[in-house]
């Protein structure tokens, strides 16, 4: 065997040049993976929403409009006014949502953060339920009605029973979950039994719940004795969540319940058999049915779990923040939860983060309007733009020129450097068994790895052993 052939048999296949992108294997990890991920798209959607909202603030600010009248004479005045309008608005939003750096004491400084967590508590819990229904292939927009039923159950058992401390709160919590679960299970049962669409069912049942709680709050069943307003009695101390950090803040142990609910939702969907069946039904009901999963049964389970979490959110309102029941107990939480679930991509951890963000926007929006005069509707615009961009990830990728995950994977799969080079090596070998120099080999061809026959005249015992 010739020296060239012997070396080609034992020499390793040269790798790609350092720093090149063509030679990365499919299991590699690079910045392109990060940029192509859904997390990056979500963050950029939030940033893009803040930018668009900033433009709206600029175009509606009185100082900017006035300075724009002599824009070409003194453009610096217009830019300074625009910057002042945006920076003051977002600074006020931060002070009202995270930390008030103008406060005199530390307790006053972190009060906005405590308020953000307080507002986010029921939103996180109900959004977890909506996310579970989404993962199960059901579009549950009945969180408002399910939250109302949980609040009604919790209020009745909280006001009309006198139990020891601890036991009373546990009973109120269980009844809140049960009320929401029953109202959600009605939707799942009707869908499984009749095939009715869950969107129509949940919309109609929302109205039923709204008018039912209004009616009951005008009757002795729930109305406060001696009052003509549609409000209930205050829940006794034994049926309320204790405050988490004392009387200085409204944050209560309901936030801890929200944390536990997030852990439960993650475990249910990622580690339990029921969660696997729910995800299977959400991905492909026909395939799940073929595999032996009761699709109709999973519809009932999904809506019951989703409604139970919504009822828990209603219970956290009456037993934590409001301490009583009124007609506005659910507010816009039911529809905001859809936005939060979409922003969190129906992942419990993502939903928790999105709930914190929306709670901060709600709490900070009031301060922004009070201090700068910017309408609180800007917060609604930010939320709406976030949903718009989350629902259209190709648009975000187009604006920021991000790679698409599918295109990146296809490029790697088609890259000849990542494939075995046997065919290219065989083609790069001459007829007499000698390897072609590396500078003449094509892309994907590894020089010196041909399957040539050994040269009998130059084969040595060592080479023969090495060949074996």
Short mmCIF file of C-alpha atoms in Angstrom, two decimals:
data_model
loop_
_atom_site.label_atom_id
_atom_site.label_comp_id
_atom_site.label_asym_id
_atom_site.label_seq_id
_atom_site.Cartn_x
_atom_site.Cartn_y
_atom_site.Cartn_z
CA UNK A 1 0.00 0.00 0.00
CA UNK A 2 1.28 3.42 -0.86
CA UNK A 3 2.10 5.96 1.80
CA UNK A 4 -0.68 8.22 0.60
CA UNK A 5 -3.21 5.41 0.87
CA UNK A 6 -1.98 4.38 4.30
CA UNK A 7 -2.21 7.92 5.63
CA UNK A 8 -5.65 8.37 4.13
CA UNK A 9 -6.87 5.24 5.88
CA UNK A 10 -5.77 6.32 9.34
CA UNK A 11 -6.12 10.10 9.15
CA UNK A 12 -9.24 11.58 10.75
CA UNK A 13 -11.76 13.43 8.64
CA UNK A 14 -10.96 17.12 8.94
CA UNK A 15 -13.67 19.20 10.62
CA UNK A 16 -15.09 22.51 9.52
CA UNK A 17 -13.13 25.66 9.78
CA UNK A 18 -13.32 27.42 13.14
CA UNK A 19 -16.03 30.04 13.31
CA UNK A 20 -17.90 28.66 10.30
CA UNK A 21 -21.63 28.08 10.48
CA UNK A 22 -21.90 25.39 7.86
CA UNK A 23 -20.35 22.67 9.94
CA UNK A 24 -22.51 22.91 13.02
CA UNK A 25 -24.34 19.71 13.74
CA UNK A 26 -28.08 19.52 14.25
CA UNK A 27 -27.58 19.07 17.97
CA UNK A 28 -25.48 22.22 18.30
CA UNK A 29 -26.49 25.45 19.97
CA UNK A 30 -25.80 28.91 18.66
CA UNK A 31 -27.05 32.47 18.78
CA UNK A 32 -29.24 31.70 15.77
CA UNK A 33 -31.08 29.14 17.94
CA UNK A 34 -31.75 31.85 20.51
CA UNK A 35 -32.91 34.38 17.92
CA UNK A 36 -35.19 31.82 16.27
CA UNK A 37 -36.82 30.80 19.56
CA UNK A 38 -40.28 31.75 20.71
CA UNK A 39 -38.88 33.43 23.81
CA UNK A 40 -37.03 35.98 21.71
CA UNK A 41 -40.15 36.66 19.65
CA UNK A 42 -42.14 37.24 22.85
CA UNK A 43 -39.60 39.70 24.26
CA UNK A 44 -39.36 41.59 20.98
CA UNK A 45 -43.16 41.72 20.75
CA UNK A 46 -43.24 43.46 24.13
CA UNK A 47 -40.48 45.87 23.09
CA UNK A 48 -42.24 46.62 19.81
CA UNK A 49 -45.49 47.30 21.67
CA UNK A 50 -43.73 49.76 23.99
CA UNK A 51 -42.19 51.53 21.00
CA UNK A 52 -45.53 51.90 19.20
CA UNK A 53 -47.18 53.13 22.42
CA UNK A 54 -44.35 55.64 22.82
CA UNK A 55 -45.13 57.00 19.36
CA UNK A 56 -48.77 57.40 20.34
CA UNK A 57 -47.73 59.30 23.45
CA UNK A 58 -45.54 61.57 21.32
CA UNK A 59 -48.22 62.28 18.72
CA UNK A 60 -50.81 63.20 21.36
CA UNK A 61 -48.60 65.25 23.69
CA UNK A 62 -49.46 68.97 23.71
CA UNK A 63 -45.85 70.17 24.01
CA UNK A 64 -44.78 68.00 21.09
CA UNK A 65 -47.63 69.26 18.93
CA UNK A 66 -46.78 72.87 19.78
CA UNK A 67 -43.06 72.45 19.05
CA UNK A 68 -43.83 70.62 15.83
CA UNK A 69 -45.19 73.93 14.47
CA UNK A 70 -41.63 75.20 14.09
CA UNK A 71 -39.99 71.79 13.55
CA UNK A 72 -37.75 72.89 10.66
CA UNK A 73 -36.63 76.04 12.46
CA UNK A 74 -35.67 74.32 15.71
CA UNK A 75 -35.96 70.53 15.40
CA UNK A 76 -34.18 70.06 18.71
CA UNK A 77 -37.17 71.44 20.59
CA UNK A 78 -39.48 68.84 19.07
CA UNK A 79 -37.08 66.00 19.84
CA UNK A 80 -36.61 67.24 23.40
CA UNK A 81 -40.38 67.49 23.93
CA UNK A 82 -40.90 64.01 22.49
CA UNK A 83 -38.24 62.53 24.74
CA UNK A 84 -39.66 64.32 27.79
CA UNK A 85 -43.18 63.03 27.06
CA UNK A 86 -42.11 59.40 26.63
CA UNK A 87 -39.54 59.28 29.42
CA UNK A 88 -41.84 60.92 31.97
CA UNK A 89 -44.73 58.59 31.07
CA UNK A 90 -42.69 55.40 31.28
CA UNK A 91 -40.86 56.61 34.40
CA UNK A 92 -44.22 57.15 36.08
CA UNK A 93 -45.32 53.71 34.90
CA UNK A 94 -42.21 52.22 36.51
CA UNK A 95 -42.71 54.13 39.76
CA UNK A 96 -46.29 52.96 39.97
CA UNK A 97 -45.54 49.34 39.12
CA UNK A 98 -42.11 48.40 40.46
CA UNK A 99 -40.35 50.90 42.71
CA UNK A 100 -41.06 54.48 43.67
CA UNK A 101 -37.57 55.93 43.87
CA UNK A 102 -39.02 59.29 44.92
CA UNK A 103 -40.51 57.89 48.13
CA UNK A 104 -39.19 58.92 51.52
CA UNK A 105 -39.09 55.43 53.04
CA UNK A 106 -38.28 51.97 51.74
CA UNK A 107 -41.77 50.77 52.63
CA UNK A 108 -43.29 53.47 50.45
CA UNK A 109 -40.79 52.69 47.73
CA UNK A 110 -41.77 49.04 47.36
CA UNK A 111 -45.49 49.68 47.80
CA UNK A 112 -45.99 49.76 43.98
CA UNK A 113 -44.40 46.31 43.68
CA UNK A 114 -46.71 44.93 46.34
CA UNK A 115 -49.69 46.41 44.50
CA UNK A 116 -48.54 44.86 41.23
CA UNK A 117 -48.32 41.44 42.89
CA UNK A 118 -51.74 41.95 44.48
CA UNK A 119 -53.35 42.79 41.14
CA UNK A 120 -51.50 39.96 39.40
CA UNK A 121 -52.60 37.26 41.88
CA UNK A 122 -56.10 36.47 40.55
CA UNK A 123 -54.95 37.13 36.99
CA UNK A 124 -52.22 34.50 37.24
CA UNK A 125 -54.54 31.88 38.72
CA UNK A 126 -57.33 32.30 36.17
CA UNK A 127 -54.83 32.48 33.30
CA UNK A 128 -53.40 29.11 34.32
CA UNK A 129 -56.85 27.60 33.88
CA UNK A 130 -57.28 29.20 30.47
CA UNK A 131 -53.85 27.95 29.42
CA UNK A 132 -54.74 24.37 30.40
CA UNK A 133 -57.88 24.52 28.28
CA UNK A 134 -55.83 25.87 25.36
CA UNK A 135 -53.35 23.00 25.67
CA UNK A 136 -56.31 20.62 25.63
CA UNK A 137 -57.61 22.02 22.35
CA UNK A 138 -60.47 24.00 23.93
CA UNK A 139 -60.92 27.74 23.56
CA UNK A 140 -62.31 28.63 26.97
CA UNK A 141 -63.46 32.24 27.09
CA UNK A 142 -65.75 31.59 30.04
CA UNK A 143 -63.24 32.43 32.74
CA UNK A 144 -65.38 35.37 33.85
CA UNK A 145 -68.42 33.22 34.60
CA UNK A 146 -66.36 30.49 36.23
CA UNK A 147 -64.59 33.09 38.40
CA UNK A 148 -67.98 34.52 39.47
CA UNK A 149 -69.28 31.09 40.47
CA UNK A 150 -66.16 30.40 42.52
CA UNK A 151 -66.56 33.76 44.24
CA UNK A 152 -70.25 33.09 44.98
CA UNK A 153 -69.56 29.67 46.49
CA UNK A 154 -66.69 31.03 48.55
CA UNK A 155 -68.72 34.00 49.79
CA UNK A 156 -71.75 31.97 50.87
CA UNK A 157 -69.70 29.45 52.85
CA UNK A 158 -67.53 32.22 54.23
CA UNK A 159 -70.41 34.40 55.47
CA UNK A 160 -72.98 31.85 56.60
CA UNK A 161 -70.72 29.45 58.48
CA UNK A 162 -68.76 30.00 61.66
CA UNK A 163 -65.78 27.65 61.82
CA UNK A 164 -62.40 27.69 63.57
CA UNK A 165 -59.53 29.64 62.11
CA UNK A 166 -57.75 27.67 59.38
CA UNK A 167 -60.56 25.18 58.81
CA UNK A 168 -62.89 27.93 57.68
CA UNK A 169 -60.38 29.30 55.17
CA UNK A 170 -59.69 25.83 53.78
CA UNK A 171 -63.42 25.21 53.33
CA UNK A 172 -63.85 28.56 51.57
CA UNK A 173 -60.91 27.75 49.29
CA UNK A 174 -62.28 24.31 48.42
CA UNK A 175 -65.76 25.70 47.76
CA UNK A 176 -64.32 28.37 45.48
CA UNK A 177 -62.55 25.73 43.42
CA UNK A 178 -65.66 23.53 43.41
CA UNK A 179 -67.93 26.34 42.22
CA UNK A 180 -65.70 27.20 39.27
CA UNK A 181 -65.11 23.53 38.44
CA UNK A 182 -68.84 22.77 38.34
CA UNK A 183 -69.53 25.74 36.05
CA UNK A 184 -66.66 24.75 33.77
CA UNK A 185 -67.66 21.08 33.76
CA UNK A 186 -71.09 22.08 32.41
CA UNK A 187 -69.34 23.31 29.25
CA UNK A 188 -67.24 20.16 28.93
CA UNK A 189 -70.26 17.93 29.49
CA UNK A 190 -72.41 19.72 26.91
CA UNK A 191 -69.58 19.62 24.37
CA UNK A 192 -69.00 15.91 24.96
CA UNK A 193 -72.71 15.08 24.91
CA UNK A 194 -73.98 17.25 22.07
CA UNK A 195 -70.85 18.44 20.25
CA UNK A 196 -71.74 22.09 20.93
CA UNK A 197 -68.84 24.49 20.49
CA UNK A 198 -67.22 25.61 23.72
CA UNK A 199 -66.94 29.24 22.56
CA UNK A 200 -70.72 29.63 22.24
CA UNK A 201 -71.31 27.77 25.48
CA UNK A 202 -68.86 29.83 27.52
CA UNK A 203 -70.12 33.14 26.12
CA UNK A 204 -73.71 32.32 27.02
CA UNK A 205 -72.79 30.95 30.46
CA UNK A 206 -70.83 34.14 31.18
CA UNK A 207 -74.06 36.12 30.85
CA UNK A 208 -75.90 33.61 33.00
CA UNK A 209 -73.30 33.95 35.75
CA UNK A 210 -73.23 37.76 35.57
CA UNK A 211 -77.00 38.14 35.86
CA UNK A 212 -77.29 35.37 38.46
CA UNK A 213 -74.81 36.99 40.85
CA UNK A 214 -76.54 40.34 40.36
CA UNK A 215 -79.87 38.78 41.23
CA UNK A 216 -78.55 36.96 44.31
CA UNK A 217 -76.88 40.14 45.58
CA UNK A 218 -80.33 41.74 45.67
CA UNK A 219 -81.78 38.85 47.69
CA UNK A 220 -81.13 37.68 51.26
CA UNK A 221 -79.05 34.80 49.86
CA UNK A 222 -76.00 37.03 49.41
CA UNK A 223 -77.00 40.66 50.03
CA UNK A 224 -75.65 42.43 53.09
CA UNK A 225 -78.30 42.84 55.74
CA UNK A 226 -79.68 46.36 55.83
CA UNK A 227 -78.05 47.40 52.57
CA UNK A 228 -79.78 48.34 49.33
CA UNK A 229 -76.63 47.96 47.26
CA UNK A 230 -75.68 44.69 45.53
CA UNK A 231 -72.90 43.75 47.97
CA UNK A 232 -72.45 40.89 50.41
CA UNK A 233 -71.41 40.89 54.03
CA UNK A 234 -67.71 41.06 54.74
CA UNK A 235 -66.08 37.70 55.17
CA UNK A 236 -64.99 37.05 58.76
CA UNK A 237 -61.29 37.02 59.58
CA UNK A 238 -61.33 33.21 59.79
CA UNK A 239 -62.31 33.02 56.09
CA UNK A 240 -59.78 35.53 54.75
CA UNK A 241 -56.23 35.21 53.52
CA UNK A 242 -53.84 36.73 56.08
CA UNK A 243 -51.71 39.64 54.92
CA UNK A 244 -48.28 38.59 53.75
CA UNK A 245 -46.20 41.57 54.94
CA UNK A 246 -48.32 43.33 57.51
CA UNK A 247 -50.87 46.11 57.38
CA UNK A 248 -48.69 48.36 55.22
CA UNK A 249 -49.49 46.37 52.06
CA UNK A 250 -52.55 44.66 50.59
CA UNK A 251 -50.57 41.65 49.40
CA UNK A 252 -51.90 38.51 51.09
CA UNK A 253 -51.34 34.77 51.08
CA UNK A 254 -53.35 34.53 47.90
CA UNK A 255 -50.10 35.24 46.06
CA UNK A 256 -48.58 32.13 47.65
CA UNK A 257 -51.63 30.21 46.42
CA UNK A 258 -50.91 31.59 42.94
CA UNK A 259 -47.35 30.22 43.17
CA UNK A 260 -48.67 26.82 44.26
CA UNK A 261 -51.24 26.88 41.46
CA UNK A 262 -48.43 27.51 38.95
CA UNK A 263 -46.50 24.51 40.28
CA UNK A 264 -49.65 22.39 40.16
CA UNK A 265 -50.43 23.40 36.57
CA UNK A 266 -46.87 22.59 35.50
CA UNK A 267 -46.95 19.20 37.21
CA UNK A 268 -50.38 18.38 35.82
CA UNK A 269 -49.47 19.12 32.21
CA UNK A 270 -45.87 17.89 32.21
CA UNK A 271 -45.65 15.05 34.72
CA UNK A 272 -49.08 13.47 35.15
CA UNK A 273 -50.90 10.89 33.06
CA UNK A 274 -53.99 13.08 32.85
CA UNK A 275 -51.87 15.96 31.60
CA UNK A 276 -50.38 13.75 28.91
CA UNK A 277 -53.85 12.73 27.79
CA UNK A 278 -55.00 16.35 27.78
CA UNK A 279 -52.05 17.36 25.61
CA UNK A 280 -52.65 14.40 23.31
CA UNK A 281 -56.29 15.42 22.83
CA UNK A 282 -55.23 19.00 22.21
CA UNK A 283 -52.65 17.97 19.63
CA UNK A 284 -54.76 15.45 17.71
CA UNK A 285 -58.09 14.16 19.05
CA UNK A 286 -58.34 11.41 16.42
CA UNK A 287 -54.89 10.05 17.22
CA UNK A 288 -55.63 10.25 20.96
CA UNK A 289 -58.87 8.34 20.44
CA UNK A 290 -57.03 5.69 18.44
CA UNK A 291 -54.54 5.35 21.31
CA UNK A 292 -57.38 4.63 23.74
CA UNK A 293 -57.87 8.07 25.28
CA UNK A 294 -61.44 9.08 26.07
CA UNK A 295 -61.63 12.36 24.18
CA UNK A 296 -65.06 13.28 25.54
CA UNK A 297 -63.95 12.51 29.06
CA UNK A 298 -60.88 14.71 28.62
CA UNK A 299 -63.10 17.57 27.47
CA UNK A 300 -64.97 17.39 30.76
CA UNK A 301 -61.74 17.10 32.78
CA UNK A 302 -60.09 19.99 30.96
CA UNK A 303 -63.01 22.34 31.48
CA UNK A 304 -63.43 21.28 35.11
CA UNK A 305 -59.76 21.94 35.87
CA UNK A 306 -59.83 25.21 33.97
CA UNK A 307 -63.00 26.29 35.76
CA UNK A 308 -61.62 25.20 39.12
CA UNK A 309 -58.61 27.47 38.74
CA UNK A 310 -60.88 30.32 37.65
CA UNK A 311 -63.03 29.71 40.73
CA UNK A 312 -59.89 29.79 42.86
CA UNK A 313 -59.12 33.20 41.36
CA UNK A 314 -62.60 34.40 42.36
CA UNK A 315 -62.09 33.03 45.85
CA UNK A 316 -58.77 34.89 46.13
CA UNK A 317 -60.58 38.12 45.30
CA UNK A 318 -63.31 37.83 47.92
CA UNK A 319 -61.11 36.24 50.59
CA UNK A 320 -58.02 38.30 49.92
CA UNK A 321 -58.35 41.65 48.22
CA UNK A 322 -62.01 42.71 48.31
CA UNK A 323 -63.10 40.76 51.44
CA UNK A 324 -66.66 40.77 50.10
CA UNK A 325 -68.62 39.97 46.94
CA UNK A 326 -70.00 42.54 44.51
CA UNK A 327 -71.17 42.55 40.92
CA UNK A 328 -67.74 43.61 39.64
CA UNK A 329 -65.80 40.82 41.33
CA UNK A 330 -64.59 39.36 38.02
CA UNK A 331 -64.06 42.66 36.24
CA UNK A 332 -62.13 42.05 33.03
CA UNK A 333 -60.04 39.23 34.47
CA UNK A 334 -61.77 36.63 32.31
CA UNK A 335 -60.76 38.26 29.04
CA UNK A 336 -57.40 39.51 30.27
CA UNK A 337 -56.61 35.91 31.14
CA UNK A 338 -56.89 34.97 27.48
CA UNK A 339 -54.27 37.58 26.66
CA UNK A 340 -51.98 36.39 29.46
CA UNK A 341 -52.33 32.75 28.40
CA UNK A 342 -51.46 33.66 24.82
CA UNK A 343 -48.49 35.75 25.92
CA UNK A 344 -47.27 32.91 28.14
CA UNK A 345 -47.79 30.48 25.23
CA UNK A 346 -49.93 28.28 27.50
CA UNK A 347 -46.86 27.34 29.52
CA UNK A 348 -47.42 27.67 33.30
CA UNK A 349 -44.07 29.37 33.86
CA UNK A 350 -44.66 31.71 30.94
CA UNK A 351 -48.18 32.44 32.15
CA UNK A 352 -46.85 33.34 35.60
CA UNK A 353 -44.39 35.82 34.08
CA UNK A 354 -47.02 37.28 31.76
CA UNK A 355 -49.41 37.67 34.70
CA UNK A 356 -46.77 39.63 36.60
CA UNK A 357 -46.24 41.87 33.57
CA UNK A 358 -49.93 42.62 33.16
CA UNK A 359 -50.35 43.18 36.88
CA UNK A 360 -47.53 45.71 36.77
CA UNK A 361 -49.08 47.46 33.76
CA UNK A 362 -52.41 47.70 35.54
CA UNK A 363 -50.93 49.06 38.76
CA UNK A 364 -48.53 51.44 37.02
CA UNK A 365 -51.09 52.77 34.57
CA UNK A 366 -52.93 54.61 37.33
CA UNK A 367 -49.77 56.43 38.43
CA UNK A 368 -48.89 57.25 34.83
CA UNK A 369 -52.27 58.87 34.25
CA UNK A 370 -52.23 60.74 37.56
CA UNK A 371 -48.75 62.20 37.26
CA UNK A 372 -48.36 62.82 33.54
CA UNK A 373 -51.91 62.99 32.19
CA UNK A 374 -51.26 60.14 29.74
CA UNK A 375 -54.52 58.18 29.49
CA UNK A 376 -54.54 54.77 31.12
CA UNK A 377 -55.84 53.50 27.80
CA UNK A 378 -52.21 53.46 26.68
CA UNK A 379 -51.82 50.39 28.91
CA UNK A 380 -54.66 48.71 27.04
CA UNK A 381 -52.97 49.59 23.77
CA UNK A 382 -49.72 48.02 24.98
CA UNK A 383 -51.57 44.85 25.94
CA UNK A 384 -53.43 44.74 22.64
CA UNK A 385 -50.27 45.25 20.60
CA UNK A 386 -48.53 42.50 22.53
CA UNK A 387 -51.31 40.08 21.66
CA UNK A 388 -51.23 41.19 18.03
CA UNK A 389 -47.51 40.54 17.67
CA UNK A 390 -47.64 37.31 19.66
CA UNK A 391 -50.36 36.06 17.32
CA UNK A 392 -48.22 36.97 14.28
CA UNK A 393 -44.65 35.81 15.01
CA UNK A 394 -43.68 35.93 11.30
CA UNK A 395 -44.35 39.67 11.42
CA UNK A 396 -41.98 40.12 14.37
CA UNK A 397 -39.32 38.02 12.64
CA UNK A 398 -39.74 40.08 9.49
CA UNK A 399 -39.36 43.39 11.34
CA UNK A 400 -36.24 42.29 13.23
CA UNK A 401 -34.96 40.00 10.44
CA UNK A 402 -34.88 36.93 12.67
CA UNK A 403 -34.40 33.42 11.28
CA UNK A 404 -37.38 31.11 11.27
CA UNK A 405 -36.88 27.89 13.29
CA UNK A 406 -38.00 25.65 10.43
CA UNK A 407 -35.72 27.32 7.90
CA UNK A 408 -32.74 27.05 10.24
CA UNK A 409 -33.32 23.33 10.77
CA UNK A 410 -33.79 22.74 7.06
CA UNK A 411 -30.55 24.55 6.29
CA UNK A 412 -28.65 22.43 8.74
CA UNK A 413 -30.17 19.24 7.42
CA UNK A 414 -29.25 20.14 3.85
CA UNK A 415 -25.71 21.23 4.76
CA UNK A 416 -23.37 18.64 3.18
CA UNK A 417 -20.72 19.22 5.83
CA UNK A 418 -23.05 17.83 8.49
CA UNK A 419 -23.65 14.65 6.50
CA UNK A 420 -21.38 11.58 6.22
CA UNK A 421 -18.63 12.24 3.69
CA UNK A 422 -18.23 8.70 2.40
CA UNK A 423 -19.72 9.33 -1.02
CA UNK A 424 -17.72 12.49 -1.51
CA UNK A 425 -14.53 10.80 -0.36
CA UNK A 426 -14.97 7.97 -2.80
CA UNK A 427 -15.46 10.42 -5.63
CA UNK A 428 -12.33 12.31 -4.53
CA UNK A 429 -10.08 9.24 -4.92
CA UNK A 430 -8.21 8.47 -8.14
CA UNK A 431 -8.49 5.20 -9.95
CA UNK A 432 -5.13 3.92 -8.61
CA UNK A 433 -6.20 4.46 -4.98
CA UNK A 434 -4.37 7.75 -4.31
CA UNK A 435 -6.30 10.57 -2.62
CA UNK A 436 -6.92 13.84 -4.35
CA UNK A 437 -5.32 16.81 -2.56
CA UNK A 438 -7.64 18.67 -0.20
CA UNK A 439 -7.64 21.83 -2.32
CA UNK A 440 -9.28 19.95 -5.21
CA UNK A 441 -11.93 18.15 -3.15
CA UNK A 442 -15.42 19.56 -3.25
CA UNK A 443 -17.56 20.68 -0.31
CA UNK A 444 -18.45 17.75 1.90
CA UNK A 445 -15.61 15.60 0.43
CA UNK A 446 -13.04 14.45 2.89
CA UNK A 447 -9.67 13.91 1.16
CA UNK A 448 -7.98 10.60 1.71
CA UNK A 449 -10.93 8.48 2.84
CA UNK A 450 -11.51 6.49 -0.33
CA UNK A 451 -12.28 2.79 -0.52
CA UNK A 452 -9.37 2.03 -2.91
CA UNK A 453 -7.81 -1.41 -3.11
CA UNK A 454 -4.40 -1.71 -1.42
CA UNK A 455 -1.28 -1.72 -3.50
CA UNK A 456 0.09 -5.27 -3.21
CA UNK A 457 3.61 -4.15 -4.08
CA UNK A 458 3.89 -1.70 -1.21
CA UNK A 459 1.70 -3.34 1.43
CA UNK A 460 3.54 -4.07 4.67
CA UNK A 461 2.50 -6.37 7.53
CA UNK A 462 1.83 -3.32 9.69
CA UNK A 463 -0.31 -1.78 7.04
CA UNK A 464 -2.23 -5.02 6.58
CA UNK A 465 -2.91 -5.25 10.29
CA UNK A 466 -3.93 -1.66 10.38
CA UNK A 467 -6.24 -2.24 7.46
CA UNK A 468 -7.94 -5.09 9.29
#
